[in-house]
Amino acid sequence: MDSITQGVLGAAIGEAILGKKIGNKGAVIGAIVATIPDLDVILYLFYDKLEMLSIHRGFSHSIIFSILGAFLIAFVLSKIKWFQSIKFKTLVLFSWLCLFTHMLLDTFTAYGTQLFLPFSNRRLGFDSINVVDPIYTVPLIVCLILSLWIYKSNPKRSKYNNYGLIISSLYLVFTLLNKQSVEAEISTRLSKENIEYSSLLTMPVGIANVNWYGVAKGQDSIYMLKHSILSDTNNSIEVFPINEEYLNQINKDVAEEMRWFAKGFYTVEKENGKIRIYNLQVDMRGIVKIGNKKAPTAGYFEVSNKNGKSEFSSGSIKNN
């Protein structure tokens, strides 16, 4: 999820575990530790966009990293005066929770994380919450403020922070349950339309888990349906050809990377001599119009050949 949410979650964990012993410093260090996995973006300075598809949310978001990182961070913290009164195992637990909850929270989004590296590069994603969702973040912020400032002198100040963690966690559980309900309704609609498909992707668009898109993958086409839990209106099902043959016209390794990254949910087209891939697993902002035609989403990747080499780029189109 977004960096603000990750930092706030880390701060809440710091307050819950260390707040009674070192006060607000626990929240501060928690926010810092929780953002460490996203420092992998620094690698954009050394790797190109194609390579970063597998590097971002890669090893820095793996279970192994959370364990190794927890011990390293705990060791560093144990050398700092503020933390010397805290047991080492408590520092390890605190560090691990800050790192692991970051990875776990990212796993709820569509982008997913490679939790099992280096043993498997599978990107695990529950596709149940948008990358930015104030319904999850605001309770954490409000309750954290109550603990750190409003009731900072209260011996039971941490209970307010705990309320925020409970409320936000319950919302995450709700997103999973809501996803199951939405998926069942979309499946029913597809069946009524006699649409045959091999796999179905559902993911929320926007905040509060209200608006969703369903993407069904057929043999040669994908079928997209917008769904709202607040409306009974039957939106039309849009059909887009997959055009798998276009991926055979680019470098094999690049094509395989595109298939892996999209988990099979993509469409391909030719645009000005370039191969354009719409990744519906990662980018889902809704169907957009381009002149007299439509695209399944706004973001895309493009591959072109120049002097016998593949050039990889990305872009975004605006709705007319």
Coordinates of C-alpha atoms in Angstrom, one line a residue:
M1 CA 0.0 0.0 0.0
D2 CA 1.0 3.7 0.0
S3 CA 4.0 4.8 2.1
I4 CA 1.9 6.8 4.5
T5 CA -0.2 3.8 5.4
Q6 CA 2.8 1.6 5.9
G7 CA 4.5 4.2 8.1
V8 CA 1.4 4.7 10.2
L9 CA 1.0 0.9 10.7
G10 CA 4.6 0.7 11.8
A11 CA 4.1 3.6 14.2
A12 CA 1.0 1.8 15.7
I13 CA 3.1 -1.4 16.2
G14 CA 5.9 0.7 17.8
E15 CA 3.4 2.3 20.2
A16 CA 1.8 -1.1 21.0
I17 CA 5.1 -2.9 21.8
L18 CA 7.5 -0.1 22.9
G19 CA 5.3 2.8 23.9
K20 CA 5.1 2.0 27.6
K21 CA 8.9 1.8 27.9
I22 CA 10.2 4.6 25.6
G23 CA 7.1 6.7 24.9
N24 CA 6.6 8.3 21.5
K25 CA 10.0 7.2 20.3
G26 CA 8.5 3.7 19.8
A27 CA 6.1 5.1 17.2
V28 CA 8.8 7.0 15.5
I29 CA 11.2 4.1 15.1
G30 CA 8.2 1.9 14.1
A31 CA 7.3 4.2 11.2
I32 CA 11.0 4.1 10.1
V33 CA 11.4 0.4 10.2
A34 CA 8.1 -0.3 8.5
T35 CA 9.1 1.7 5.4
I36 CA 12.4 -0.2 4.9
P37 CA 11.0 -2.8 2.5
D38 CA 10.0 0.0 0.1
L39 CA 13.6 1.2 -0.1
D40 CA 14.0 -1.2 -3.0
V41 CA 12.8 1.7 -5.2
I42 CA 16.3 3.0 -4.9
L43 CA 17.3 0.2 -7.3
Y44 CA 15.6 2.1 -10.1
L45 CA 18.8 4.0 -10.3
F46 CA 20.7 0.8 -11.3
Y47 CA 18.1 -1.3 -13.1
D48 CA 15.8 -0.6 -16.0
K49 CA 12.0 -0.7 -15.9
L50 CA 11.7 -4.2 -17.2
E51 CA 14.1 -5.6 -14.6
M52 CA 12.4 -3.7 -11.8
L53 CA 9.1 -5.5 -12.5
S54 CA 10.5 -8.5 -10.6
I55 CA 12.8 -6.6 -8.2
H56 CA 10.2 -4.2 -6.7
R57 CA 8.3 -6.0 -4.0
G58 CA 10.8 -8.8 -4.5
F59 CA 13.3 -10.0 -1.9
S60 CA 12.8 -7.0 0.3
H61 CA 9.2 -8.1 0.6
S62 CA 9.9 -11.8 1.4
I63 CA 9.5 -13.7 4.6
I64 CA 13.2 -14.5 4.7
F65 CA 14.0 -10.8 4.5
S66 CA 11.6 -10.1 7.4
I67 CA 13.4 -12.6 9.6
L68 CA 16.9 -11.7 8.7
G69 CA 16.1 -8.0 8.8
A70 CA 14.4 -8.3 12.2
F71 CA 17.6 -9.7 13.8
L72 CA 19.8 -7.1 12.1
I73 CA 17.6 -4.2 13.1
A74 CA 17.2 -5.4 16.6
F75 CA 21.0 -5.7 16.9
V76 CA 21.4 -2.1 15.8
L77 CA 18.7 -0.8 18.1
S78 CA 20.2 -2.6 21.1
K79 CA 23.3 -0.5 20.7
I80 CA 21.2 2.7 20.9
K81 CA 20.8 4.2 24.4
W82 CA 17.0 4.5 24.1
F83 CA 16.5 0.8 23.6
Q84 CA 19.1 -0.7 25.9
S85 CA 16.5 -1.3 28.6
I86 CA 14.4 -3.4 26.2
K87 CA 15.0 -7.1 25.9
F88 CA 16.6 -8.2 22.7
K89 CA 13.8 -10.7 21.9
T90 CA 11.3 -7.8 22.3
L91 CA 13.3 -5.8 19.8
V92 CA 13.3 -8.7 17.4
L93 CA 9.6 -9.2 17.7
F94 CA 9.0 -5.5 17.2
S95 CA 11.2 -5.3 14.1
W96 CA 9.8 -8.4 12.6
L97 CA 6.2 -7.2 13.0
C98 CA 7.0 -3.9 11.4
L99 CA 8.6 -5.6 8.4
F100 CA 6.2 -8.5 8.0
T101 CA 3.0 -6.5 8.4
H102 CA 4.3 -4.2 5.6
M103 CA 4.7 -7.2 3.3
L104 CA 1.4 -8.7 4.4
L105 CA -0.5 -5.5 3.9
D106 CA 1.0 -5.2 0.4
T107 CA -0.2 -8.8 -0.3
F108 CA -3.8 -7.6 0.1
T109 CA -3.3 -5.3 -3.0
A110 CA -3.4 -6.3 -6.7
Y111 CA 0.3 -5.8 -7.2
G112 CA 1.1 -8.6 -4.7
T113 CA 4.4 -9.6 -3.2
Q114 CA 7.0 -12.3 -3.8
L115 CA 6.7 -13.6 -0.2
F116 CA 8.5 -16.9 -0.8
L117 CA 11.7 -15.7 -2.5
P118 CA 14.3 -17.1 -3.0
F119 CA 12.4 -20.4 -3.1
S120 CA 9.6 -19.2 -5.5
N121 CA 9.0 -16.0 -7.5
R122 CA 5.2 -16.4 -7.3
R123 CA 3.6 -13.0 -6.6
L124 CA 1.0 -13.6 -3.9
G125 CA -1.9 -11.1 -3.9
F126 CA -5.4 -11.2 -2.4
D127 CA -6.7 -8.4 -4.7
S128 CA -9.0 -7.2 -2.0
I129 CA -8.1 -3.6 -1.2
N130 CA -7.0 -0.6 -3.2
V131 CA -3.4 0.6 -2.9
V132 CA -4.8 3.8 -1.2
D133 CA -7.8 3.3 1.0
P134 CA -8.5 5.9 3.8
I135 CA -11.0 3.5 5.4
Y136 CA -8.1 1.4 6.5
T137 CA -5.6 4.2 7.2
V138 CA -7.8 6.9 9.0
P139 CA -8.7 4.8 12.1
L140 CA -5.0 4.0 12.6
I141 CA -4.1 7.7 12.4
V142 CA -6.9 8.9 14.6
C143 CA -6.3 6.3 17.3
L144 CA -2.5 6.8 17.1
I145 CA -3.0 10.6 17.7
L146 CA -5.2 9.8 20.7
S147 CA -2.4 7.6 22.2
L148 CA 0.5 9.8 21.4
W149 CA -0.8 13.3 22.1
I150 CA -4.4 13.5 23.5
Y151 CA -4.0 10.9 26.2
K152 CA -0.2 10.6 26.3
S153 CA -0.1 11.0 30.1
N154 CA -2.8 8.3 30.6
P155 CA -1.3 5.0 31.9
K156 CA -3.7 3.2 29.6
R157 CA -3.0 5.4 26.6
S158 CA -2.0 2.4 24.4
K159 CA -5.6 1.1 24.4
Y160 CA -6.6 3.8 21.9
N161 CA -3.8 2.7 19.6
N162 CA -5.0 -0.9 20.0
Y163 CA -8.5 0.1 19.0
G164 CA -7.1 1.5 15.7
L165 CA -5.2 -1.7 15.0
I166 CA -8.3 -3.7 15.7
I167 CA -10.6 -1.6 13.5
S168 CA -8.2 -1.5 10.6
S169 CA -7.6 -5.3 10.9
L170 CA -11.3 -6.0 10.9
Y171 CA -11.7 -3.8 7.8
L172 CA -9.1 -6.0 6.0
V173 CA -11.0 -9.1 7.0
F174 CA -14.2 -7.4 5.6
T175 CA -12.4 -6.8 2.3
L176 CA -11.8 -10.5 1.9
L177 CA -15.3 -11.5 2.8
N178 CA -16.7 -8.7 0.5
K179 CA -14.5 -10.0 -2.3
Q180 CA -16.0 -13.4 -2.0
S181 CA -19.5 -12.0 -2.3
V182 CA -18.6 -9.7 -5.2
E183 CA -16.9 -12.7 -7.0
A184 CA -20.0 -14.8 -6.6
E185 CA -22.3 -12.1 -8.1
I186 CA -20.0 -11.5 -11.0
S187 CA -19.7 -15.3 -11.7
T188 CA -23.5 -15.5 -11.7
R189 CA -23.8 -12.7 -14.1
L190 CA -21.2 -14.2 -16.5
S191 CA -23.0 -17.6 -16.3
K192 CA -26.3 -15.9 -17.2
E193 CA -24.6 -14.4 -20.3
N194 CA -23.3 -17.9 -21.2
I195 CA -19.7 -16.6 -21.1
E196 CA -17.1 -19.4 -20.8
Y197 CA -13.9 -18.5 -19.0
S198 CA -10.9 -20.3 -17.4
S199 CA -10.1 -17.9 -14.7
L200 CA -11.7 -14.8 -13.0
L201 CA -10.0 -11.8 -11.5
T202 CA -11.9 -9.4 -9.2
M203 CA -10.4 -6.3 -7.6
P204 CA -11.7 -3.1 -6.1
V205 CA -11.4 0.3 -7.8
G206 CA -11.2 3.4 -5.5
I207 CA -11.9 3.5 -1.8
A208 CA -14.1 1.7 0.7
N209 CA -14.4 -1.6 -1.3
V210 CA -17.6 -0.3 -3.1
N211 CA -16.7 -0.4 -6.8
W212 CA -15.1 -3.5 -8.3
Y213 CA -14.1 -4.9 -11.7
G214 CA -14.4 -8.4 -12.7
V215 CA -12.1 -9.7 -15.5
A216 CA -12.8 -13.2 -16.9
K217 CA -10.3 -14.8 -19.2
G218 CA -11.7 -16.7 -22.1
Q219 CA -9.9 -18.6 -24.8
D220 CA -9.3 -15.7 -27.0
S221 CA -10.8 -12.7 -25.2
I222 CA -11.2 -11.1 -21.8
Y223 CA -14.6 -10.0 -20.5
M224 CA -14.7 -7.0 -18.2
L225 CA -17.6 -6.1 -15.9
K226 CA -17.9 -3.2 -13.5
H227 CA -19.8 -4.0 -10.3
S228 CA -20.9 -1.8 -7.4
I229 CA -22.1 -3.3 -4.1
L230 CA -24.4 -0.2 -3.7
S231 CA -26.2 -0.6 -7.0
D232 CA -28.3 -3.3 -8.6
T233 CA -27.8 -1.9 -12.1
N234 CA -26.5 -4.4 -14.6
N235 CA -23.5 -2.8 -16.3
S236 CA -22.7 -4.0 -19.8
I237 CA -19.9 -6.6 -20.2
E238 CA -17.0 -5.3 -22.3
V239 CA -15.0 -7.7 -24.5
F240 CA -11.4 -7.2 -25.5
P241 CA -9.4 -9.6 -27.7
I242 CA -6.2 -11.0 -26.0
N243 CA -4.2 -11.0 -29.3
E244 CA -1.7 -13.5 -27.8
E245 CA 0.0 -13.8 -31.2
Y246 CA 1.5 -10.3 -30.8
L247 CA 3.6 -11.4 -27.8
N248 CA 5.2 -13.9 -30.2
Q249 CA 6.6 -10.9 -32.1
I250 CA 8.8 -9.6 -29.3
N251 CA 11.8 -11.0 -27.4
K252 CA 10.8 -14.3 -25.8
D253 CA 12.2 -13.3 -22.3
V254 CA 10.3 -10.0 -22.4
A255 CA 7.1 -11.8 -23.4
E256 CA 7.5 -14.3 -20.6
E257 CA 8.1 -11.5 -18.1
M258 CA 4.9 -9.8 -19.2
R259 CA 2.9 -13.0 -18.8
W260 CA 4.4 -13.6 -15.4
F261 CA 3.8 -10.1 -14.2
A262 CA 0.1 -10.0 -15.4
K263 CA -0.6 -13.5 -14.0
G264 CA -2.3 -14.2 -17.4
F265 CA -4.7 -11.2 -17.2
Y266 CA -3.6 -9.0 -20.1
T267 CA -4.5 -7.9 -23.6
V268 CA -2.1 -7.0 -26.4
E269 CA -2.4 -4.7 -29.4
K270 CA -0.2 -2.9 -32.0
E271 CA 0.1 0.8 -31.7
N272 CA 2.3 2.7 -34.2
G273 CA 4.5 -0.3 -34.8
K274 CA 4.9 -1.1 -31.1
I275 CA 3.5 -3.9 -29.1
R276 CA 1.4 -2.5 -26.3
I277 CA 0.4 -4.7 -23.3
Y278 CA -2.4 -3.8 -20.9
N279 CA -1.7 -5.5 -17.6
L280 CA -5.1 -5.9 -15.8
Q281 CA -3.6 -7.7 -12.8
V282 CA -1.5 -4.7 -11.7
D283 CA -3.2 -1.7 -13.3
M284 CA -7.0 -1.5 -13.0
R285 CA -8.3 2.1 -13.3
G286 CA -11.3 1.1 -15.4
I287 CA -12.1 1.1 -19.1
V288 CA -11.0 4.2 -21.0
K289 CA -11.9 5.6 -24.4
I290 CA -9.4 6.5 -27.0
G291 CA -11.1 8.2 -29.9
N292 CA -13.5 5.7 -31.3
K293 CA -12.1 2.7 -29.5
K294 CA -11.7 1.5 -25.9
A295 CA -8.8 0.2 -23.8
P296 CA -9.3 -2.1 -20.8
T297 CA -7.3 0.2 -18.5
A298 CA -5.2 3.4 -18.6
G299 CA -1.7 2.0 -17.9
Y300 CA 0.3 0.0 -20.4
F301 CA 3.7 -1.3 -21.3
E302 CA 5.2 -1.0 -24.7
V303 CA 7.9 -3.0 -26.5
S304 CA 9.6 -1.9 -29.7
N305 CA 12.5 -3.2 -31.7
K306 CA 15.4 -0.8 -32.4
N307 CA 18.6 -1.9 -34.0
G308 CA 17.7 -5.5 -33.3
K309 CA 17.2 -4.9 -29.6
S310 CA 14.0 -4.7 -27.5
E311 CA 13.1 -1.3 -26.0
F312 CA 10.8 -1.4 -23.0
S313 CA 8.7 1.5 -21.8
S314 CA 5.5 2.3 -20.0
G315 CA 2.8 5.0 -20.3
S316 CA -0.7 6.0 -19.5
I317 CA -3.6 7.1 -21.6
K318 CA -6.2 9.7 -20.7
N319 CA -10.0 9.2 -21.0
N320 CA -11.5 11.2 -23.8

